[in-house]
mmCIF file of C-alpha atoms and ligand atoms in Angstrom:
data_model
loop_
_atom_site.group_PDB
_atom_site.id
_atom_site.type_symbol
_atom_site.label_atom_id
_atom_site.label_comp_id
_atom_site.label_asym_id
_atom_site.label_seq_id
_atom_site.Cartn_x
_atom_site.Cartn_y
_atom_site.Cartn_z
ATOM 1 C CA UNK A 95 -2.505 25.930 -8.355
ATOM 2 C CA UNK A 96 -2.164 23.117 -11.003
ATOM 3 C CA UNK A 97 -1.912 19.290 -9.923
ATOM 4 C CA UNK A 98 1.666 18.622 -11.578
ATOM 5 C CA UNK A 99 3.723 14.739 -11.095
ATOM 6 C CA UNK A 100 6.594 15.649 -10.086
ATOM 7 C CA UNK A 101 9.561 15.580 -13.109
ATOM 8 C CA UNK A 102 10.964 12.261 -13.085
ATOM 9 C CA UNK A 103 14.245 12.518 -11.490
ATOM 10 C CA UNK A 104 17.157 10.685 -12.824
ATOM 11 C CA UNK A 105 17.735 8.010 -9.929
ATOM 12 C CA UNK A 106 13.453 7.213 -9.957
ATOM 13 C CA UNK A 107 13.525 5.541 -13.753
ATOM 14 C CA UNK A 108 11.118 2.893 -13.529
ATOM 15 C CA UNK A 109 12.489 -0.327 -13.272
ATOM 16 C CA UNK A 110 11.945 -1.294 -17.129
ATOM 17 C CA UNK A 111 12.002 -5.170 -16.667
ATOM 18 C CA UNK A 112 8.843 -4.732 -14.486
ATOM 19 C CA UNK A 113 5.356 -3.543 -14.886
ATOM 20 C CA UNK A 114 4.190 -1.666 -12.002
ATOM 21 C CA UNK A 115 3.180 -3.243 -9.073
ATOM 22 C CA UNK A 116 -0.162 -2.187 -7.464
ATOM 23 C CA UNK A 117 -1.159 -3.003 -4.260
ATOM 24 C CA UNK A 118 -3.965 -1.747 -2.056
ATOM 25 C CA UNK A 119 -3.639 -1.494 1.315
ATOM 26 C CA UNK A 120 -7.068 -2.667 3.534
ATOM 27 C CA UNK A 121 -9.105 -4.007 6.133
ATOM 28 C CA UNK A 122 -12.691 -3.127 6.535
ATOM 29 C CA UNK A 123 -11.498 -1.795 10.206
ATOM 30 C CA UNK A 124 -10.555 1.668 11.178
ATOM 31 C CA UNK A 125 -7.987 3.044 12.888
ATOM 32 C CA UNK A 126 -5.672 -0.108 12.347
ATOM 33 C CA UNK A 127 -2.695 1.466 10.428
ATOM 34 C CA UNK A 128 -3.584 1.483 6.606
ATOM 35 C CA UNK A 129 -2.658 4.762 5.926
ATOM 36 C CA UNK A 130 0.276 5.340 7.770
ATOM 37 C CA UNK A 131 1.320 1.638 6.203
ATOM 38 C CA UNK A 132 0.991 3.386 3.111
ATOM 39 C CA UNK A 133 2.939 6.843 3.578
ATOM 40 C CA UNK A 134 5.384 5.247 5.089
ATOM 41 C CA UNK A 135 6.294 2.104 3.429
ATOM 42 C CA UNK A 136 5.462 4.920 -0.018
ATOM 43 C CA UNK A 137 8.328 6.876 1.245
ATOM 44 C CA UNK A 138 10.548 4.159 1.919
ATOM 45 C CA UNK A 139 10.190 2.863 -1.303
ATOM 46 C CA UNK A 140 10.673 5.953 -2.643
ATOM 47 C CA UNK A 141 13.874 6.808 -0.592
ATOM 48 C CA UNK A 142 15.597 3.570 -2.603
ATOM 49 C CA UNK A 143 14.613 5.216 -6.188
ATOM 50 C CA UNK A 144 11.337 3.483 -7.194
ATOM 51 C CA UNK A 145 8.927 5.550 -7.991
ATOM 52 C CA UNK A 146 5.938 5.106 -6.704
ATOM 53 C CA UNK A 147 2.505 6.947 -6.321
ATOM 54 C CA UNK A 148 -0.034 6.840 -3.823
ATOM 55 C CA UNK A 149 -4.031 6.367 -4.336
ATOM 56 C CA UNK A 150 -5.990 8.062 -1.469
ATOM 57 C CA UNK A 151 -9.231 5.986 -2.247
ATOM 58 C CA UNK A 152 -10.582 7.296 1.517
ATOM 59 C CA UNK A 153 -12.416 9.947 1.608
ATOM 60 C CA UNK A 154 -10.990 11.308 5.423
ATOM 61 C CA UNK A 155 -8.093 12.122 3.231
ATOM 62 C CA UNK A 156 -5.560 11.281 5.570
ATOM 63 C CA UNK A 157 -2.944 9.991 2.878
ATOM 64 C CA UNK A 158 -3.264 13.305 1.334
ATOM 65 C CA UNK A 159 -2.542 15.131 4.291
ATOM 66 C CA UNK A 160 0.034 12.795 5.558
ATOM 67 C CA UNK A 161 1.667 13.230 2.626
ATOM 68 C CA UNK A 162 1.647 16.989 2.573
ATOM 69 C CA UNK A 163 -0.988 18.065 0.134
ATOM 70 C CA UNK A 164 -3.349 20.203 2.525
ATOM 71 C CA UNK A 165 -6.900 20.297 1.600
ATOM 72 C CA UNK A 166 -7.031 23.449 0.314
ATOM 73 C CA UNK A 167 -4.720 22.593 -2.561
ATOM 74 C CA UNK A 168 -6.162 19.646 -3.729
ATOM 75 C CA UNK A 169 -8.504 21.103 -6.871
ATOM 76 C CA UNK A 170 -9.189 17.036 -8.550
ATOM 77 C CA UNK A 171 -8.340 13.786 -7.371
ATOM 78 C CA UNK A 172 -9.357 10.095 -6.909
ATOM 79 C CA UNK A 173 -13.545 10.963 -7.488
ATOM 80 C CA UNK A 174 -12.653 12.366 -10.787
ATOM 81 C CA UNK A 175 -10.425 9.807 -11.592
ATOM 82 C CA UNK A 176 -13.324 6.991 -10.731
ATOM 83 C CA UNK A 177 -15.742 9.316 -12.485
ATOM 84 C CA UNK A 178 -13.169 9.052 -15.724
ATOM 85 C CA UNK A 179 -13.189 12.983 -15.809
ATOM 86 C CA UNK A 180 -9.614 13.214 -15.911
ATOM 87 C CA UNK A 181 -6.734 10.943 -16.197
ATOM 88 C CA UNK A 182 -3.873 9.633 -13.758
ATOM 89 C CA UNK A 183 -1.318 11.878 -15.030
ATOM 90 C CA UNK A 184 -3.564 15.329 -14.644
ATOM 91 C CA UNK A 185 -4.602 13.623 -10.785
ATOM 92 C CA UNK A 186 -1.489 13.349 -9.629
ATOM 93 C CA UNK A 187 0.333 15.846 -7.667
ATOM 94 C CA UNK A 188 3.932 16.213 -6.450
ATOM 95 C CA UNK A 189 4.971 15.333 -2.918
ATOM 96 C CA UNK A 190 8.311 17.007 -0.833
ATOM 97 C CA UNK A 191 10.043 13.368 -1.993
ATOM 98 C CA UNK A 192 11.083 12.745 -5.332
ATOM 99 C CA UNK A 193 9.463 9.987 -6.930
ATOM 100 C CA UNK A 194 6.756 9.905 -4.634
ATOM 101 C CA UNK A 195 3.486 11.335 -6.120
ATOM 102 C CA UNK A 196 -0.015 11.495 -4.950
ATOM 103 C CA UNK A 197 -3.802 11.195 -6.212
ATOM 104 C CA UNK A 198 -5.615 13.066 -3.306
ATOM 105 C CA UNK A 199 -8.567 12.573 -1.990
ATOM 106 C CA UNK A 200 -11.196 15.604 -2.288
ATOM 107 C CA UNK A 201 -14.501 16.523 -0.400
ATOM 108 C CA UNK A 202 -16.249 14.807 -3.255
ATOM 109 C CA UNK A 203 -14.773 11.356 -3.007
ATOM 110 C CA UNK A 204 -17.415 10.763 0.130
ATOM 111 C CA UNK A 205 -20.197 10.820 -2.542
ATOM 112 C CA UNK A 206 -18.895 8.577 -4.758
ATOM 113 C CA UNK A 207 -19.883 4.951 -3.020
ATOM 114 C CA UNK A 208 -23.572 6.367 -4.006
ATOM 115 C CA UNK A 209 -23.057 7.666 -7.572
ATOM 116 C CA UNK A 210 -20.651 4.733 -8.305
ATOM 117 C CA UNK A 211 -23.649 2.766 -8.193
ATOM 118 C CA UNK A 212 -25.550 3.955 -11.148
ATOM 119 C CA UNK A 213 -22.391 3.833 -13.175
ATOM 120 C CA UNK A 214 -21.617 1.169 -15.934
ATOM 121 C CA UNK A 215 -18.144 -1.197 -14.917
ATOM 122 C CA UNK A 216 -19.117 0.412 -11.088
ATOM 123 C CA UNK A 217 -16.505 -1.829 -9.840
ATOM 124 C CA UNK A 218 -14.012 -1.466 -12.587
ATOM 125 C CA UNK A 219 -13.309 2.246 -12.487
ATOM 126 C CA UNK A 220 -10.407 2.723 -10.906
ATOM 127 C CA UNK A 221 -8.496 -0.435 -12.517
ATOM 128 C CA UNK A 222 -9.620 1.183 -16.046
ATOM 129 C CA UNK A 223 -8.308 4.620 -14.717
ATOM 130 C CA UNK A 224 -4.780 3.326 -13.416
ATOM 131 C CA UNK A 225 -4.516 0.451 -16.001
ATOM 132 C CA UNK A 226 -1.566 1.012 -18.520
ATOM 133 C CA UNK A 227 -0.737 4.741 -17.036
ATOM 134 C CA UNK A 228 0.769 2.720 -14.108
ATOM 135 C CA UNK A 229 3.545 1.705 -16.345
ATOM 136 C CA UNK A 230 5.538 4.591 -15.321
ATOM 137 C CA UNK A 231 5.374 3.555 -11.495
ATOM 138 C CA UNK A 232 7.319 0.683 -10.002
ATOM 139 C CA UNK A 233 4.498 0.347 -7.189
ATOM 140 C CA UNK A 234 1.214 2.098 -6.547
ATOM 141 C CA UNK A 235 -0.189 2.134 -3.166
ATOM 142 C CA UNK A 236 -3.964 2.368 -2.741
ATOM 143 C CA UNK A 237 -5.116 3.902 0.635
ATOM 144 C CA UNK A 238 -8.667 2.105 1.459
ATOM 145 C CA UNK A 239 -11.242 3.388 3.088
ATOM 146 C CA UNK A 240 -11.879 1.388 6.104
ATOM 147 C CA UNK A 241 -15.408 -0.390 5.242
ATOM 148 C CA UNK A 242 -15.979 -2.838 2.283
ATOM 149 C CA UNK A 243 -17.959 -1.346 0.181
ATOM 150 C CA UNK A 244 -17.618 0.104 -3.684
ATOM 151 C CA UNK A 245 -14.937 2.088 -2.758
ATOM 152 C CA UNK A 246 -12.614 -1.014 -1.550
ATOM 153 C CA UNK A 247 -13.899 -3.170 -4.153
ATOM 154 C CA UNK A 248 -12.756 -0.558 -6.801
ATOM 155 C CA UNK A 249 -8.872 -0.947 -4.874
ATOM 156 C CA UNK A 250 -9.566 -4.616 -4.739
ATOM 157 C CA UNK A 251 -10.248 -4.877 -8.449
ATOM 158 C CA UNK A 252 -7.285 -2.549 -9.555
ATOM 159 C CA UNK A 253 -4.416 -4.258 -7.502
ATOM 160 C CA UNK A 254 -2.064 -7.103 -7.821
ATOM 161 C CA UNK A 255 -2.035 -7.703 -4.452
ATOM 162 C CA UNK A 256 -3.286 -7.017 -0.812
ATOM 163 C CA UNK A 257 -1.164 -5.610 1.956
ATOM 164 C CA UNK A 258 -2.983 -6.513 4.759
ATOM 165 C CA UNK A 259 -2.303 -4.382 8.291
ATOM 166 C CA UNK A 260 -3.331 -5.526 11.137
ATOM 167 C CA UNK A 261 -3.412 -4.209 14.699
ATOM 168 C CA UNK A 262 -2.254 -7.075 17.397
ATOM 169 C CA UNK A 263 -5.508 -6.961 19.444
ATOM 170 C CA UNK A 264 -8.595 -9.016 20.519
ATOM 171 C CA UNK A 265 -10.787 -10.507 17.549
ATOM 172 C CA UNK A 266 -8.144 -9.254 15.261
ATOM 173 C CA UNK A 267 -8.185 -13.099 13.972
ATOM 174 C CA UNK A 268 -12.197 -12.069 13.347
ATOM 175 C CA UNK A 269 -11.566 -9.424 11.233
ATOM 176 C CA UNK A 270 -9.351 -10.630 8.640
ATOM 177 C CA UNK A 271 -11.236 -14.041 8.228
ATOM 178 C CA UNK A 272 -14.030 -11.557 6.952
ATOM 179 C CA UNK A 273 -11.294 -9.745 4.712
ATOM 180 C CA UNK A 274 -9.751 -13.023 3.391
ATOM 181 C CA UNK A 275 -13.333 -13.824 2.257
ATOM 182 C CA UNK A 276 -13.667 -10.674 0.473
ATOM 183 C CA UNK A 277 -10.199 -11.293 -1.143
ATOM 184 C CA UNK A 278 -11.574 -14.784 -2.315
ATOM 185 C CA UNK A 279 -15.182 -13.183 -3.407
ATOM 186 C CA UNK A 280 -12.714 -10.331 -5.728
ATOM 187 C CA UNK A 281 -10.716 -12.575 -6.797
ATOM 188 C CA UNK A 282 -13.781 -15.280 -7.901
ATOM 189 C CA UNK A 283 -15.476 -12.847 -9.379
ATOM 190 C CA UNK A 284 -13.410 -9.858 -10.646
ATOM 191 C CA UNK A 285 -9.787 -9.970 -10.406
ATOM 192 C CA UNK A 286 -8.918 -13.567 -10.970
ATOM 193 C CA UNK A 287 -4.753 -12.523 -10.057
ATOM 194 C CA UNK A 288 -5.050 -10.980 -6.856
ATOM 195 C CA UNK A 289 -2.738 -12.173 -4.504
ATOM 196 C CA UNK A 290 -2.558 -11.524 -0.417
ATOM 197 C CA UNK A 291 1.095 -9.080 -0.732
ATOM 198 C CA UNK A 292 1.350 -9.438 2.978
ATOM 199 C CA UNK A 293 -0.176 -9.023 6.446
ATOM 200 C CA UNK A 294 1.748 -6.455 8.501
ATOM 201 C CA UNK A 295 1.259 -6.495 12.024
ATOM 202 C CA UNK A 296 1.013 -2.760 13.123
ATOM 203 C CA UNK A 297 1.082 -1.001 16.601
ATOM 204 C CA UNK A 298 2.785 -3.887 18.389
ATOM 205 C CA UNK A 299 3.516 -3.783 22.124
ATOM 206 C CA UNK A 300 5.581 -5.584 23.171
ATOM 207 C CA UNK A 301 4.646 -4.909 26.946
ATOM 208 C CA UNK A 302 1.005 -6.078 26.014
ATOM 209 C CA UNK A 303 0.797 -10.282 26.720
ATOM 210 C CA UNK A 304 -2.031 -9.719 24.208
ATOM 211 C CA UNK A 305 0.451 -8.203 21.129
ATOM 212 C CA UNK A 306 2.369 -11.281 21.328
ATOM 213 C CA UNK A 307 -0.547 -14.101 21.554
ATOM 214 C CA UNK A 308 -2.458 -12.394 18.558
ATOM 215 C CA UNK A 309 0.844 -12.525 17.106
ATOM 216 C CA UNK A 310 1.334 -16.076 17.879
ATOM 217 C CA UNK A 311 -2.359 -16.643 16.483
ATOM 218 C CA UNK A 312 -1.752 -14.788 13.225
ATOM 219 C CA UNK A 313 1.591 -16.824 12.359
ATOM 220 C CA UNK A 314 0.387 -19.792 12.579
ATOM 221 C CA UNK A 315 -2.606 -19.228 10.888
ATOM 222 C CA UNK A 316 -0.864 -17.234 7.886
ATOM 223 C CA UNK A 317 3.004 -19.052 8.101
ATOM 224 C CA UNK A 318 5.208 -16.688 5.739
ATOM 225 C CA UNK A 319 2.001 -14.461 4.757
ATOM 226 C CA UNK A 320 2.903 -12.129 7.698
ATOM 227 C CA UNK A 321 5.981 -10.148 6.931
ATOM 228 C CA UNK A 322 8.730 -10.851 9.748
ATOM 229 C CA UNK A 323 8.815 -7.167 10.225
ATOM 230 C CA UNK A 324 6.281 -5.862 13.158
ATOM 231 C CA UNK A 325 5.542 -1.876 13.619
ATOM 232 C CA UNK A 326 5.445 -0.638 16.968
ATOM 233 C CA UNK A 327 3.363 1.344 18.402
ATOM 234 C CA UNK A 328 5.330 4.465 18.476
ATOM 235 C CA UNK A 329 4.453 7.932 19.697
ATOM 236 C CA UNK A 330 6.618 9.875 16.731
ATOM 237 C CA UNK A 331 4.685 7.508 14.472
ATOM 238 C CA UNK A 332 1.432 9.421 15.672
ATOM 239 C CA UNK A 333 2.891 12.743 15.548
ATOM 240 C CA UNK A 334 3.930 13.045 12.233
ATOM 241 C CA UNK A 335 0.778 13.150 10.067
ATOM 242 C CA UNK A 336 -0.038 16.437 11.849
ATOM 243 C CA UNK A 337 3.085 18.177 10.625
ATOM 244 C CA UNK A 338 2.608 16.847 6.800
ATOM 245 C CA UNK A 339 5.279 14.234 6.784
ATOM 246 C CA UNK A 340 5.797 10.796 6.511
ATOM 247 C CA UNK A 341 7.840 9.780 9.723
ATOM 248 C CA UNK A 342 10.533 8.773 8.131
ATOM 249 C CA UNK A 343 11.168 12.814 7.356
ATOM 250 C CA UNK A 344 10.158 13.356 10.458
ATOM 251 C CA UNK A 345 12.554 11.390 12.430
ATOM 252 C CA UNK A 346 14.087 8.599 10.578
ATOM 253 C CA UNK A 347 16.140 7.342 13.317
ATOM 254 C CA UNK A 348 12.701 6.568 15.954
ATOM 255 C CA UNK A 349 11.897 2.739 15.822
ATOM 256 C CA UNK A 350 8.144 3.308 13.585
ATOM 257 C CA UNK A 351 10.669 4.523 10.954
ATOM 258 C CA UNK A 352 13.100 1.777 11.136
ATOM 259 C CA UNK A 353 10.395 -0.693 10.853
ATOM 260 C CA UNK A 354 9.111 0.576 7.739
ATOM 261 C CA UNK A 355 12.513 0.972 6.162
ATOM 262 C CA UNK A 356 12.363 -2.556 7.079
ATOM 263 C CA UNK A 357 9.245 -3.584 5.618
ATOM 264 C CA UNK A 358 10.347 -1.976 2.430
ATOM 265 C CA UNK A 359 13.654 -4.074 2.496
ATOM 266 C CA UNK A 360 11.296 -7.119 3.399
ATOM 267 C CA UNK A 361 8.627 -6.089 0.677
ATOM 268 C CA UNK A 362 11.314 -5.787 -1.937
ATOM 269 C CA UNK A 363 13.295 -9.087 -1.301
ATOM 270 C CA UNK A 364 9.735 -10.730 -1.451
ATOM 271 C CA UNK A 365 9.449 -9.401 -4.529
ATOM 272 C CA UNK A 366 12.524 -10.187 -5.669
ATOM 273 C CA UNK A 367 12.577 -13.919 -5.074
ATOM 274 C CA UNK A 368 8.894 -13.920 -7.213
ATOM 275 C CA UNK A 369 10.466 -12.048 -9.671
ATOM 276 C CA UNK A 370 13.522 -14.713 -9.754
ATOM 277 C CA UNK A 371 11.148 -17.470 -9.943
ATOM 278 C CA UNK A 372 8.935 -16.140 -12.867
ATOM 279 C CA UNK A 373 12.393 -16.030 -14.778
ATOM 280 C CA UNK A 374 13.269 -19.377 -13.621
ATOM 281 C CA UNK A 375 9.989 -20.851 -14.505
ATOM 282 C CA UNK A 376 9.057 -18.902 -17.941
ATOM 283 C CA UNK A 377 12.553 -18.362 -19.294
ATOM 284 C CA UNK A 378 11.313 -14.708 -20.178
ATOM 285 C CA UNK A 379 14.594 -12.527 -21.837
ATOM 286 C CA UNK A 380 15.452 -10.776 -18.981
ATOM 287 C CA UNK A 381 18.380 -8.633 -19.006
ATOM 288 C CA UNK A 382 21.589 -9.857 -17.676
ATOM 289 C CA UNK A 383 21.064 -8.660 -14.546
ATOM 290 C CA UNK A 384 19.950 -8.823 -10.769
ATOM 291 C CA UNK A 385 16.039 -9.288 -10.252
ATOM 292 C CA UNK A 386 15.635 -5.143 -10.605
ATOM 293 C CA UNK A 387 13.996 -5.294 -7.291
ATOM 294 C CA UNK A 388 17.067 -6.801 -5.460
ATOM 295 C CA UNK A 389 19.519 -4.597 -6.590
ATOM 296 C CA UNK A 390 19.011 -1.728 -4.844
ATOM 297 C CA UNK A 391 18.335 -3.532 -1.549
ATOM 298 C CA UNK A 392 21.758 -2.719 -0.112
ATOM 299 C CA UNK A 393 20.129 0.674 0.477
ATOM 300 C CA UNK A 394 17.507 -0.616 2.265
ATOM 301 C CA UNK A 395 19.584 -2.614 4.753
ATOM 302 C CA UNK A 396 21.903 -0.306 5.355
ATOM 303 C CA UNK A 397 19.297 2.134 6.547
ATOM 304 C CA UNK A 398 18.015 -0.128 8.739
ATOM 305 C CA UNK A 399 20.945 -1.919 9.918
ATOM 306 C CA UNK A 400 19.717 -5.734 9.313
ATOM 307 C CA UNK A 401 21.783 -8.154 7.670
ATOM 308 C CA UNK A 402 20.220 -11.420 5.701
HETATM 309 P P1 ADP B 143 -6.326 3.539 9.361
HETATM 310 O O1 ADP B 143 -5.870 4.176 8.102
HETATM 311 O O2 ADP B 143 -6.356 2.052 9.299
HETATM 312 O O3 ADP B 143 -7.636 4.099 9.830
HETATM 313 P P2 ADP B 143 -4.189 5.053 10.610
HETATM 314 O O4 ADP B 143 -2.972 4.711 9.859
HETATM 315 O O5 ADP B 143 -4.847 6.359 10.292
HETATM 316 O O6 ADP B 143 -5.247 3.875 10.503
HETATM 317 O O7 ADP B 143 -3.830 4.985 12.156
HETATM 318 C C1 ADP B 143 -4.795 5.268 13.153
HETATM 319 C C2 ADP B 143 -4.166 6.145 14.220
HETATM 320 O O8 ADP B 143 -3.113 5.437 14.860
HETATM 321 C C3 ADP B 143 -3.560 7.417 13.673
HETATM 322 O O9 ADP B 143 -3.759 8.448 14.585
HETATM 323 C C4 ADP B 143 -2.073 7.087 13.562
HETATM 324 O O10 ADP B 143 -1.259 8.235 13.680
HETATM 325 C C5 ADP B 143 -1.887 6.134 14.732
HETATM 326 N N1 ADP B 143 -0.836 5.156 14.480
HETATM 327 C C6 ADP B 143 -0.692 4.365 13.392
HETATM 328 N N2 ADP B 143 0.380 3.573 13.497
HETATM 329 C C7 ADP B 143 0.948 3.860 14.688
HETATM 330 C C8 ADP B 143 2.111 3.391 15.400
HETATM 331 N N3 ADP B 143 2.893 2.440 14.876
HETATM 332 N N4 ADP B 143 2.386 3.918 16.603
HETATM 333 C C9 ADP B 143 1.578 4.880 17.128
HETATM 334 N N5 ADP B 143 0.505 5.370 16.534
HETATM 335 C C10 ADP B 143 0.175 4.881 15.321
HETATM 336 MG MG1 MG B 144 -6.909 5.513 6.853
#
């Protein structure tokens, strides 16, 4: 079977005011809720008509399968994208969602860290590879491995940002002091526009003192760099990966899928204001309209229930 992107469908034009955004999605620990950060929030963003494609840059391959793309039907993917044997479009492959595409992850990616190294731009590859054929996305969502090595850099190096999930638990503060450096060492030295998108805190319990003191810790540390939105740790969140689906298809209405729908909304107001205040602060031509982000909030909210 052929890797084919899905046709674009009428409501997942890309927002033509804005270049795609492109985001990876790390920390250097496992098991900590990267890539069910990115299905889900994906999927939300999807569900509101942006299009949007997912990197799987790990070589477990869990976006993949999260997303639905079992193993056996994954012929190319992110190691021949990094390898610059084929290009973004011929990578990508459909997903059940409309507007929601994938690069998967394939046996082969787990060799890469080592042959990366020989290569010329070793750290570059993937930013050449998604570079102007992200124009067609409104956000692309890079699935890091969790370690920091050539793989990460190469997400590091492509994005405009870093969404930053972290699991409310002891040394958590530890861990992303180390990742913050490694922001600040990309951004010296390769990416000079990275910015930190957003920390998420992931698997919260609220019947755990410790959730809420790491919490406590992280806020006041960070201030407005951790999203209000918190993800609970959520059984349905856990069982969805093994039936090929996002949660949100699984069960929309459980509470992990509400607070991604609510990320999204919180992700895309973010955005909006930053969008608002480039305008205000370049006087670019923009069309007479809403920051494109904004307007199709309502959606968002409404799915989630929350009011601003
Ligand atoms: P990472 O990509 O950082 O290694 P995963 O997203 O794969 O982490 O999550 C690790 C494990 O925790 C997976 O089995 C996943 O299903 C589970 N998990 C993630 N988020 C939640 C949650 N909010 N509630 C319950 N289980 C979760
Ligand atoms: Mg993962």
């Amino acid at each position: 079977m052929s890797n084919t992107i899905a046709a674009p469908a009428a409501t997942h034009a890309p927002e033509s005011a804005l270049p795609g955004r492109v985001i990876a999605v790390a920390n250097q620990k496992g098991g900590v809720g990267k890539t069910t950060t990115t299905i889900n929030l994906a999927t939300a963003l999807a569900a509101v008509g942006k299009r949007v494609m997912v990197v799987d840059l790990d070589p477990q391959g869990n976006a993949s399968t999260g997303l639905g793309i079992e193993s056996a039907r994954r012929e190319v993917g992110t190691y021949n994208l990094l390898l610059g044997e084929i290009d973004l479009a011929a990578a990508a492959m459909a997903t059940a969602l409309p507007g929601l595409s994938v690069i998967p992850s394939t046996m082969d990616l787990s060799a890469a860290e080592l042959e990366l190294v020989d290569l010329d731009n070793r750290e570059r590859r993937l930013r050449d590879a998604i570079g102007a054929a992200a124009t067609g996305q409104d956000y692309v969502l890079i699935d890091c491995p969790p370690a920091l090595g050539l793989l990460t850099l190469n997400g590091l190096v492509a994005a405009d940002s870093v969404l930053v999930p972290l699991q409310c638990e002891f040394l958590a503060l530890e861990g992303l002091s180390q990742l913050v450096r490694t922001i600040d060492r990309v951004k010296n030295r390769f990416n000079r526009e990275l910015q930190i998108e957003g920390i998420v805190l992931t698997m919260y319990d609220a019947r755990n003192k410790l959730s809420s003191l790491v919490e406590e810790d992280v806020r006041s540390f960070f201030g407005n760099q951790v999203y209000e939105t918190v993800i609970p740790r959520n059984v349905r969140v856990s069982e969805a990966p093994s039936h090929g689906l996002p949660v949100l298809l699984y069960d929309l209405s459980c509470a992990g899928s509400q607070a991604y729908v609510h990320l999204a909304g919180e992700l895309l107001r973010r955005r909006g204001r930053e969008v608002s205040k480039i305008q205000s602060t370049e006087d670019k031509h923009w069309p007479e309209r809403d920051p494109p982000e904004t307007a199709s909030m309502p959606v968002v909210e409404d799915a989630g229930g929350e009011t601003e």
